[in-house]
Coordinates of C-alpha atoms and ligand atoms in Angstrom, one line a residue:
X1 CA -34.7 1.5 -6.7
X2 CA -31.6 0.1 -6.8
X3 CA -29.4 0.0 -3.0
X4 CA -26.4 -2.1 -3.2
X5 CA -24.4 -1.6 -6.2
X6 CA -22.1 -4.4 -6.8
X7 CA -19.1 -5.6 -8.8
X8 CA -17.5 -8.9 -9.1
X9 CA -14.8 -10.4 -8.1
X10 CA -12.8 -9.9 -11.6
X11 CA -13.8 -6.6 -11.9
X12 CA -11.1 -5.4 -8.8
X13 CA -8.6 -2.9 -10.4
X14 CA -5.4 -4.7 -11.7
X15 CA -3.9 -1.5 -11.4
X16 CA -3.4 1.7 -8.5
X17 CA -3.4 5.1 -10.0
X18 CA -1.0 7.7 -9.5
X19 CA -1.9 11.4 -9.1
X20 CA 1.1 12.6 -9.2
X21 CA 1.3 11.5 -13.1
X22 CA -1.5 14.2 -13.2
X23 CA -0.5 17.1 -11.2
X24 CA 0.1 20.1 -13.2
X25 CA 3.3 21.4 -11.4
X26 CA 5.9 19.1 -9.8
X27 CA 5.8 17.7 -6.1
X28 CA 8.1 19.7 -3.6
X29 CA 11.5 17.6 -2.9
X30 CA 11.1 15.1 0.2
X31 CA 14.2 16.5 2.8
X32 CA 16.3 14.8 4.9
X33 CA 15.8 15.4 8.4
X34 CA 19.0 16.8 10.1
X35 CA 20.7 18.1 6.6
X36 CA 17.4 19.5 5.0
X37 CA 19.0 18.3 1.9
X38 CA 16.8 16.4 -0.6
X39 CA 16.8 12.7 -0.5
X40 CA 17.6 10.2 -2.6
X41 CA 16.5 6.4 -2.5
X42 CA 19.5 5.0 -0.2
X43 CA 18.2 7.2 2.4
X44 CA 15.1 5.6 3.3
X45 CA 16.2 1.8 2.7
X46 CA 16.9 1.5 6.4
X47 CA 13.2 1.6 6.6
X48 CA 11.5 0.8 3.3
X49 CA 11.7 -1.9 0.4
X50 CA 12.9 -0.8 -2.8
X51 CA 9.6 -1.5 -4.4
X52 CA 8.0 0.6 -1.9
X53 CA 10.7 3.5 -2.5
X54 CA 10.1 3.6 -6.2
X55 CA 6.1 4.1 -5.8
X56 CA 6.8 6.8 -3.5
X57 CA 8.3 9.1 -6.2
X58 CA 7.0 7.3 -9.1
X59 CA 5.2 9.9 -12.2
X60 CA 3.7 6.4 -14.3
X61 CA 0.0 7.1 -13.9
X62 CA -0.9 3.4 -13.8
X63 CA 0.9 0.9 -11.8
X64 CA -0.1 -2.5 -11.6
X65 CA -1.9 -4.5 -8.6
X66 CA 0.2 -7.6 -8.0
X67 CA -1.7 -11.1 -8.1
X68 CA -1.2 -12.1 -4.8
X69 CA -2.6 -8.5 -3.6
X70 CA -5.5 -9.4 -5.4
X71 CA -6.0 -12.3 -4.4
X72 CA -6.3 -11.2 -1.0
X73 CA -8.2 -7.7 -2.1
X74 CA -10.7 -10.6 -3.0
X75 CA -11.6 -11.7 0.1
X76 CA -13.6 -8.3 0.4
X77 CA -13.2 -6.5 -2.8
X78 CA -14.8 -4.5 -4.8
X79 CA -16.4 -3.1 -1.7
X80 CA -20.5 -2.1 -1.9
X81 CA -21.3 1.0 -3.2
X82 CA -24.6 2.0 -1.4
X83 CA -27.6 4.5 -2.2
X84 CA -28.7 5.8 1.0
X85 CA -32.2 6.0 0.1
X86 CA -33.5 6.0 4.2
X87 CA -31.0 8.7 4.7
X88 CA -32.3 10.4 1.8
X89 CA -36.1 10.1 3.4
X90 CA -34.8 11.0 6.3
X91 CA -33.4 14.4 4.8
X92 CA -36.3 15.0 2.7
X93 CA -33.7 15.7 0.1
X94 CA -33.7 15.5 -3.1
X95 CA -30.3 14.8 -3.3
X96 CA -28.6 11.4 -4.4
X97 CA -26.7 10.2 -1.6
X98 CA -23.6 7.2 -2.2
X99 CA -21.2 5.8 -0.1
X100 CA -18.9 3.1 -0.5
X101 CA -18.5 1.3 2.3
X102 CA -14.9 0.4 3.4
X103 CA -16.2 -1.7 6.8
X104 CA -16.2 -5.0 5.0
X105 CA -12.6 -5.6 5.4
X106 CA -11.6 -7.8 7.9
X107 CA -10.2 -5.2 10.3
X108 CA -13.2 -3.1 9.3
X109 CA -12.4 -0.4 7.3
X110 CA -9.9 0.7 4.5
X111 CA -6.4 0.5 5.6
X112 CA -6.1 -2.9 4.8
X113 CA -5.9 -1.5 1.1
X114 CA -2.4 -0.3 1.8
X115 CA -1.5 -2.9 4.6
X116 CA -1.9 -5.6 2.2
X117 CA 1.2 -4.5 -0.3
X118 CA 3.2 -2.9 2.3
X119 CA 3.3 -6.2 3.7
X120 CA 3.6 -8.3 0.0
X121 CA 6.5 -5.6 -0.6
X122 CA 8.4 -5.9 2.6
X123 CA 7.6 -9.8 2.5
X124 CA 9.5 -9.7 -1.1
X125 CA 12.3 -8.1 0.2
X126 CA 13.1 -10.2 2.8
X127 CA 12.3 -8.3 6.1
X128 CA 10.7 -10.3 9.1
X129 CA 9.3 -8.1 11.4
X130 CA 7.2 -3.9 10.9
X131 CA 6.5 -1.7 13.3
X132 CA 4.2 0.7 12.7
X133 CA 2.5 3.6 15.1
X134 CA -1.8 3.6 15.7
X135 CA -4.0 6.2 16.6
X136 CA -7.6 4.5 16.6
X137 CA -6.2 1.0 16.5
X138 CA -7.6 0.9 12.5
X139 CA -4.7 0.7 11.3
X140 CA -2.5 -1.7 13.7
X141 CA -5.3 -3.9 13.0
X142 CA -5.0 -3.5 9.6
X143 CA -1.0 -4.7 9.5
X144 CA -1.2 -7.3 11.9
X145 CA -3.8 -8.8 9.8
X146 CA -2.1 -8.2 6.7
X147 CA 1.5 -9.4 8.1
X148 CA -0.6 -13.1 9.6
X149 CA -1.3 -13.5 5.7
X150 CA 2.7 -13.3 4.7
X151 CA 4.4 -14.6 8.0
X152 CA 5.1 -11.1 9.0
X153 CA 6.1 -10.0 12.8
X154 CA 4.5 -7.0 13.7
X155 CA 4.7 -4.3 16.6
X156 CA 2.7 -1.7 16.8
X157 CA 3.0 1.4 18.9
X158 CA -0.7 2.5 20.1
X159 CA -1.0 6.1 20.9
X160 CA -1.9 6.3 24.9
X161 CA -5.3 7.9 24.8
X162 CA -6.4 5.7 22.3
X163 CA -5.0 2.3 24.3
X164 CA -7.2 3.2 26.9
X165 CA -10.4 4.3 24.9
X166 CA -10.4 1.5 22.4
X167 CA -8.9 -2.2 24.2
X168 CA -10.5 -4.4 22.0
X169 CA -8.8 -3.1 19.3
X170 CA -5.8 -3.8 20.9
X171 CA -7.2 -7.4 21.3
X172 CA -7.4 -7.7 17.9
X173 CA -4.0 -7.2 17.0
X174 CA -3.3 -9.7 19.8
X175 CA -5.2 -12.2 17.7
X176 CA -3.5 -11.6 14.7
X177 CA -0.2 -12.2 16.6
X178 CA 1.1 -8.4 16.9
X179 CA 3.0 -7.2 20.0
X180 CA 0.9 -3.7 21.2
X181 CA 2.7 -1.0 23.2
X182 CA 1.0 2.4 24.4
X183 CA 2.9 5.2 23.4
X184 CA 5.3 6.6 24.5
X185 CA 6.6 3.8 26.4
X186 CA 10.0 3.0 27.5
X187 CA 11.1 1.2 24.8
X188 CA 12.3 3.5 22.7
X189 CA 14.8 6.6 23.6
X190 CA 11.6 9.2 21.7
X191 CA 9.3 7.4 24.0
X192 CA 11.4 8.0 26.9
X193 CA 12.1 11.5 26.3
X194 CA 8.4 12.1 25.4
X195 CA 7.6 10.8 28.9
X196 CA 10.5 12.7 30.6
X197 CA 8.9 16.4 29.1
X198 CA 5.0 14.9 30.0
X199 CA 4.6 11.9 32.1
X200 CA 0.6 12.0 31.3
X201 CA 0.7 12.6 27.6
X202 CA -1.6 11.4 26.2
X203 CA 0.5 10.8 23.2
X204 CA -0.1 11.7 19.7
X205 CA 0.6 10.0 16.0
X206 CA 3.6 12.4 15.8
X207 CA 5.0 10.2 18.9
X208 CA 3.7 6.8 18.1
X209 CA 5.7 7.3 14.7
X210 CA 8.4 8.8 16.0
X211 CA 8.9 5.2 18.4
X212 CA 8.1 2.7 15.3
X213 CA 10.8 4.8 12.8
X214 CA 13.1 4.4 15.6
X215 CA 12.5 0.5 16.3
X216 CA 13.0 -0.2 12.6
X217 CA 15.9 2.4 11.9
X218 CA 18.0 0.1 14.7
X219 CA 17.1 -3.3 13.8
X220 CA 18.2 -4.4 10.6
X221 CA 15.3 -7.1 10.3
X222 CA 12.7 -4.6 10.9
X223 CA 11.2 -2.4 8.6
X224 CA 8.8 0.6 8.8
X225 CA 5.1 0.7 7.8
X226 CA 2.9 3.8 8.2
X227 CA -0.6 3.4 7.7
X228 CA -1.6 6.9 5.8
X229 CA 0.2 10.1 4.4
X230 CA 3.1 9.0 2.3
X231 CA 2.5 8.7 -1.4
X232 CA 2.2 5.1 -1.6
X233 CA -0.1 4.6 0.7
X234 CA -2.5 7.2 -0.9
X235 CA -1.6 5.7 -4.1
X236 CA -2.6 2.0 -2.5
X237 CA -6.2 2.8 -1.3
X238 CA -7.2 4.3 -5.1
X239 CA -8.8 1.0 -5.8
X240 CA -12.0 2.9 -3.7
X241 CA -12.5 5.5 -6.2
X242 CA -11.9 3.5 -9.2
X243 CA -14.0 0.9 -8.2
X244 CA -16.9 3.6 -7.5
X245 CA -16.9 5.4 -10.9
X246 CA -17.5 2.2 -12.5
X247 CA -20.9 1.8 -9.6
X248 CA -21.7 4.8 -10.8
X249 CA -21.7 4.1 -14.4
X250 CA -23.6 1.1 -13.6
X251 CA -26.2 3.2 -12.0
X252 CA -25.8 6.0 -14.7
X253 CA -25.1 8.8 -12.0
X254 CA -22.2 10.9 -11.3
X255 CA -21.3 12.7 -8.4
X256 CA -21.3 16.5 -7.8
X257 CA -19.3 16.3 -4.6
X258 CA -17.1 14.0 -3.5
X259 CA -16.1 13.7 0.6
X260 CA -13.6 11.8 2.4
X261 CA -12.8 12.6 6.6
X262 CA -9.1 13.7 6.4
X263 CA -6.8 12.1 9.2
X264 CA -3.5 11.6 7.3
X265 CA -5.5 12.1 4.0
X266 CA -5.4 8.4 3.1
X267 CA -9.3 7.5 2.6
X268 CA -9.6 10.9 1.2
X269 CA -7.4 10.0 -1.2
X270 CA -7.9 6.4 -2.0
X271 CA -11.9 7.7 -3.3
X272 CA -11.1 11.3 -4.8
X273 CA -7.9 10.9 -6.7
X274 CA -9.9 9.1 -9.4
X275 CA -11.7 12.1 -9.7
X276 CA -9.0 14.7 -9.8
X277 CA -7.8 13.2 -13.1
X278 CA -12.0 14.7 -14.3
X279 CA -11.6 17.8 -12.6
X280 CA -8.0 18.7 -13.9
X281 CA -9.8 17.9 -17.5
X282 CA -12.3 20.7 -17.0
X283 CA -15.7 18.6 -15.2
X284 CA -17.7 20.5 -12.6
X285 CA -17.2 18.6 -9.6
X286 CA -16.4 19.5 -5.9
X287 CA -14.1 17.3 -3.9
X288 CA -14.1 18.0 -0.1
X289 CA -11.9 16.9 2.9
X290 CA -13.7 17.4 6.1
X291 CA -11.2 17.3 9.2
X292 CA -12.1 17.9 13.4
X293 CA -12.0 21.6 14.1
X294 CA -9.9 20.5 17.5
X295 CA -7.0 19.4 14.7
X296 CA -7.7 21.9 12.3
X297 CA -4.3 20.6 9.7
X298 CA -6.0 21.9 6.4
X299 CA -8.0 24.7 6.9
X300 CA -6.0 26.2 9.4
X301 CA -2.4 25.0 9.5
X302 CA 0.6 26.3 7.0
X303 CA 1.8 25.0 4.0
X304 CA 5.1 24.2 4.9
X305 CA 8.3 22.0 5.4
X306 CA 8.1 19.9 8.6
X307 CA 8.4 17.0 9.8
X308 CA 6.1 14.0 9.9
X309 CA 6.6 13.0 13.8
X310 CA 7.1 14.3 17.2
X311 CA 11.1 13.6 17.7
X312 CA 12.1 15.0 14.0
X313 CA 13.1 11.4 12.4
X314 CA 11.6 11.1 9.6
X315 CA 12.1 12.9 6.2
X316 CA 10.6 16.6 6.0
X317 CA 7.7 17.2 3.1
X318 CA 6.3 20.2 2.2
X319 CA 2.9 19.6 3.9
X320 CA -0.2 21.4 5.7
X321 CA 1.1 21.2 9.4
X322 CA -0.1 22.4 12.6
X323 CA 3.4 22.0 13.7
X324 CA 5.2 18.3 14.6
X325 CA 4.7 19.0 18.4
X326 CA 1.3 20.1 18.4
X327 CA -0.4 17.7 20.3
X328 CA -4.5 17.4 19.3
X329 CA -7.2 17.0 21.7
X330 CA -8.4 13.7 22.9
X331 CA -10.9 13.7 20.6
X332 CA -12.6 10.3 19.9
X333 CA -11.6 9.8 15.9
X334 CA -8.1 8.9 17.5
X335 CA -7.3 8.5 13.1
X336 CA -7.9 11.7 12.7
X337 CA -5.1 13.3 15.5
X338 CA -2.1 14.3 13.0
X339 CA -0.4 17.1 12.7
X340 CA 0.1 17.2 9.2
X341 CA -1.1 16.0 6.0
X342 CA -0.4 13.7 2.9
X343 CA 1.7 15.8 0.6
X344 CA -0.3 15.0 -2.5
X345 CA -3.6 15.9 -0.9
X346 CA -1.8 19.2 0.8
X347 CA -0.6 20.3 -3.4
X348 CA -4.3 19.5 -4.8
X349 CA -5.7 21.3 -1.9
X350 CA -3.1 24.3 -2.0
X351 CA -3.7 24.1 -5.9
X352 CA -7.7 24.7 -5.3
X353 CA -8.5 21.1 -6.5
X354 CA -9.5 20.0 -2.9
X355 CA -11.5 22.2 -0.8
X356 CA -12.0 21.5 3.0
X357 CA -14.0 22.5 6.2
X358 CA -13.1 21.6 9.9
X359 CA -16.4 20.4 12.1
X360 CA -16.7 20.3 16.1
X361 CA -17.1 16.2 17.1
X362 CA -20.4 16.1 18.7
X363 CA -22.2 17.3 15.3
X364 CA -20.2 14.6 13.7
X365 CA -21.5 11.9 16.4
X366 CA -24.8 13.6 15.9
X367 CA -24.6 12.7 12.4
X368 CA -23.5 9.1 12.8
X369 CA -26.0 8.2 15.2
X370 CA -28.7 9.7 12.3
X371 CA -26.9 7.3 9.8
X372 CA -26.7 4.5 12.2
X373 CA -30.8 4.6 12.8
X374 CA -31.4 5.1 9.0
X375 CA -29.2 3.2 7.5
X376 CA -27.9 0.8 10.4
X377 CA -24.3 0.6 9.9
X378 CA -22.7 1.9 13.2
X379 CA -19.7 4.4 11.6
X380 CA -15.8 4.9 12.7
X381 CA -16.0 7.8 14.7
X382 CA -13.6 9.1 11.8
X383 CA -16.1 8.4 9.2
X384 CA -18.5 10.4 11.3
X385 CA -17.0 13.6 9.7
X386 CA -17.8 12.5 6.5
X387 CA -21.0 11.5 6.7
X388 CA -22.0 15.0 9.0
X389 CA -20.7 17.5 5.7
X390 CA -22.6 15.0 3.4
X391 CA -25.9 15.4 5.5
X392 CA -25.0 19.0 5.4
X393 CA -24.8 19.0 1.8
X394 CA -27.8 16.9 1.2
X395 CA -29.6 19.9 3.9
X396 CA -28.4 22.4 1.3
X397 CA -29.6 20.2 -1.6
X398 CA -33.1 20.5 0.0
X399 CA -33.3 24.1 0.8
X400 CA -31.8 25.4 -2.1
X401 CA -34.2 22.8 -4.2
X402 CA -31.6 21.3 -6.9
X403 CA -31.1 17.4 -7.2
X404 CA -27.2 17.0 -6.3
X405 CA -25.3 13.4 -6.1
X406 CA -23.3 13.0 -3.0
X407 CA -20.4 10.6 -2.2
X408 CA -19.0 10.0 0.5
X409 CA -16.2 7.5 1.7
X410 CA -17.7 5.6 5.0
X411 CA -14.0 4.7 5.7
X412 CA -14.8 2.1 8.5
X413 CA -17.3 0.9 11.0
X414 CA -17.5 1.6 14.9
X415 CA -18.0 -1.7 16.5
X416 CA -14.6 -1.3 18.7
X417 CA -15.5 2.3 19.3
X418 CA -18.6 2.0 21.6
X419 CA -16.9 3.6 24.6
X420 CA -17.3 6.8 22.4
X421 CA -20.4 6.0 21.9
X422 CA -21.4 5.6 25.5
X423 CA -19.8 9.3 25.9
X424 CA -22.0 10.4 23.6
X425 CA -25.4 9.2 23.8
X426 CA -24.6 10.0 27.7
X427 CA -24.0 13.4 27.0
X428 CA -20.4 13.2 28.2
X429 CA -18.9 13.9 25.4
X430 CA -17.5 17.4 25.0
X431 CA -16.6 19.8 22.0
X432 CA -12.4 21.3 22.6
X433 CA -12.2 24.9 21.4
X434 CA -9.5 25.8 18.4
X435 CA -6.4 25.4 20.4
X436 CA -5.0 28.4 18.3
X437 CA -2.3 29.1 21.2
X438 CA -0.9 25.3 21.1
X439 CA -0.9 25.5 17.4
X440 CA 0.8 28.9 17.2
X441 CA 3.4 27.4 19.6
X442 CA 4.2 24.4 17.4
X443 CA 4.2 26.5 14.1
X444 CA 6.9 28.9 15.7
X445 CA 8.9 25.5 15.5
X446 CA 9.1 24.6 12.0
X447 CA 12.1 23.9 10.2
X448 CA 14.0 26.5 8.7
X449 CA 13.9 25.9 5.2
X450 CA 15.4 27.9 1.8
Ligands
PLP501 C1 -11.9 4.4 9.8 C2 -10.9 5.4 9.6 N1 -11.2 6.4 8.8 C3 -10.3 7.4 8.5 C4 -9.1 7.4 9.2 C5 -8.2 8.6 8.9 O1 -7.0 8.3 8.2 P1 -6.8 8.7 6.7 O2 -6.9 10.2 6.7 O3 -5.4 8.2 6.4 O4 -7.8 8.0 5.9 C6 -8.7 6.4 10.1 C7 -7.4 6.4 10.7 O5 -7.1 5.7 11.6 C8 -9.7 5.4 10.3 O6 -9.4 4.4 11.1

């Protein structure tokens, strides 16, 4: 009975791969945002490397891993794969349940897979200094670690209801030398338009991007990192999946579902995009994006042209969007509060590829607390969704009687998220209903496009 499955070091993938080398119709243009025109390279060098550019609208299905990436994936790569045998006996199911277990980074979970090469690329070019927005704090965490390794500034806009519910993560950019700001602040002219229309936002990742694209768009040592969404970065955090299909092997299994929480989609992503490559070439397997029903993006927003932040700065994609202004609920997976979706994971899920389901957060803490007391690991409270639709699955496993192998991406742990925790064993914490009035309000604001 085998629990941990483990690579070596050498056996880290020396190369990322691309979906879109895959997809079986084209990718929608990326638009400018005032001319809605498409955009070319030149347009986004204010606030991206070169290097970075070209991945974002590359087609080559492989692309290689530089050295000094990983050298640094190293320090926690390849991540444990897991069988969740007490979970299993918990569930009476006789269901295979995996996950792999991105908490063994150093910011603790998997956003350091991106932060690493945005960093190494940026570092390359010659910039000194990224901003970059934070819901959770996961993410700031994540760059300010990965800019300490290259002699990187970094600033990071926190989104304001997170600030408050998470400090220590804000602490721990602190430590690794970044500069945090709640958002909106007064620092940038979004921020202090933001706080003219609502003085007690409580700010969004919309707004906290809108502020960092604006910091790096006016200084011409700064450049732009975002932590999820773009191609890139979904293209970055691959090394998950393709590291667990060779666990797999190793344990001669093979999953029937694969789950990821969807936030910006990154995670999702980073473990399922391996697989879309089998499902596209005819094998029977489900992959499944599970989201917060308070910020419902795939299941219930449009598939659309919009914008990817609050103040309408940054390029348009053709996305699921519950509108650039809508403004989620303070739930407590802060990471999972976007409006809108990768692009790539918003085609494969408009193509029928990805499927998804939206679930209330208190069954989500419900099912991370059962996971914490079986299996120990205390999970993101973004995790939390996946591990709730994988105990659902493994429920249906049981009851329908049929052996099925689960997998499911345990994106990071939830050591600086026991304030949520306290809400919830306390009974504080409450469920928001579909804010289909907010939502309708936003989508009535999307761009016009031909
Ligand atoms: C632990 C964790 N999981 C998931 C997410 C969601 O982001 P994404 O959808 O890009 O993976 C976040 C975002 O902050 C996170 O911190």
């Amino acid at each position: 009975m085998q629990t941990k499955i483990l690579l070596q070091d050498h056996q880290i993938p020396k190369y990322w791969y691309n979906v879109a080398a895959d997809l079986t119709s084209s990718p929608a243009p990326i638009l400018h945002p005032g001319t809605l025109a498409p955009v070319g390279p030149e347009d986004l060098t204010s606030i991206f490397p070169m290097s970075l550019i070209e991945q974002e609208v590359s087609r080559e299905r492989w692309i290689e891993i530089p050295e000094e990436v990983q050298k640094i994936y190293q320090l926690w790569r390849p991540s444990p794969l897991y069988r969740a045998h007490r979970l299993e006996a918990a569930l009476k199911t006789p269901a295979h349940i995996y996950y792999k277990y991105e908490g063994v980074s150093p910011a603790g979970s998997h956003k350091p897979n991106s932060a690493i090469p945005q960093a190494y690329y940026n570092k390359m070019a010659g910039i000194k200094r990224l901003a970059t927005e934070t819901g959770a704090g996961q993410w700031g965490c994540s760059l300010s670690l990965a800019n300490s390794y290259f002699g990187l500034e970094t600033t990071v806009y926190m989104v304001r209801v997170s600030y408050g519910q998470k400090p220590y993560r804000k602490n721990l950019m602190e430590l690794w030398g970044a500069e945090v700001i709640p958002s909106p602040s007064n620092r940038t002219e979004a921020g202090r338009r933001m706080l003219d229309q609502d003085p007690d936002t409580t700010g969004s990742l919309g707004m906290a991007i809108s502020e960092a694209v604006e910091d790096a768009a006016s200084h011409s040592d700064t450049n732009y990192a975002l932590g999820s969404v773009l191609n890139h970065v979904c293209l970055h955090q691959t090394v998950i999946g393709l590291e667990a299909i060779e666990q797999l092997k190793l344990v001669e299994d093979y999953p029937d579902v694969v789950i990821g929480c969807c936030g910006g989609g990154s995670n999702l992503a980073g473990l399922t995009f391996p697989f879309v490559r089998d499902k596209i070439n005819g094998k029977q397997i489900r992959l499944l994006a599970v989201e917060p029903n308070s910020c419902p993006t795939l299941t219930k927003g449009s598939y659309a042209f919009d914008f990817g932040d609050t103040a309408k700065l940054t390029p348009i994609t053709k996305m699921y969007t519950l509108g650039h202004d809508f403004v989620p609920p303070g739930i407590h997976a802060g990471g999972l509060r976007y409006h809108g979706a990768s692009a790539l994971v918003s085609q494969l899920h408009h193509e029928g590829i990805i499927e998804a389901a939206a679930l209330p957060q208190t069954a989500c803490f419900e099912g991370a607390v059962m996971f914490a007391r079986t299996e120990g690991i205390v999970p993101a409270p973004e995790s939390s969704h996946a591990i709730r639709a994988a105990i659902d699955e493994a429920v249906k496993a049981r009851e329908e009687g049929q052996q099925r192998t689960i997998l499911f991406n345990l994106s990071g742990h939830g050591h600086f998220d026991m304030s949520s925790y306290e809400a919830y064993l306390g009974g504080q914490l409450e469920d928001y209903a579909y804010p289909e009035e907010n939502i309708a309000a936003s989508l009535a604001k999307l761009p016009q496009v031909k």
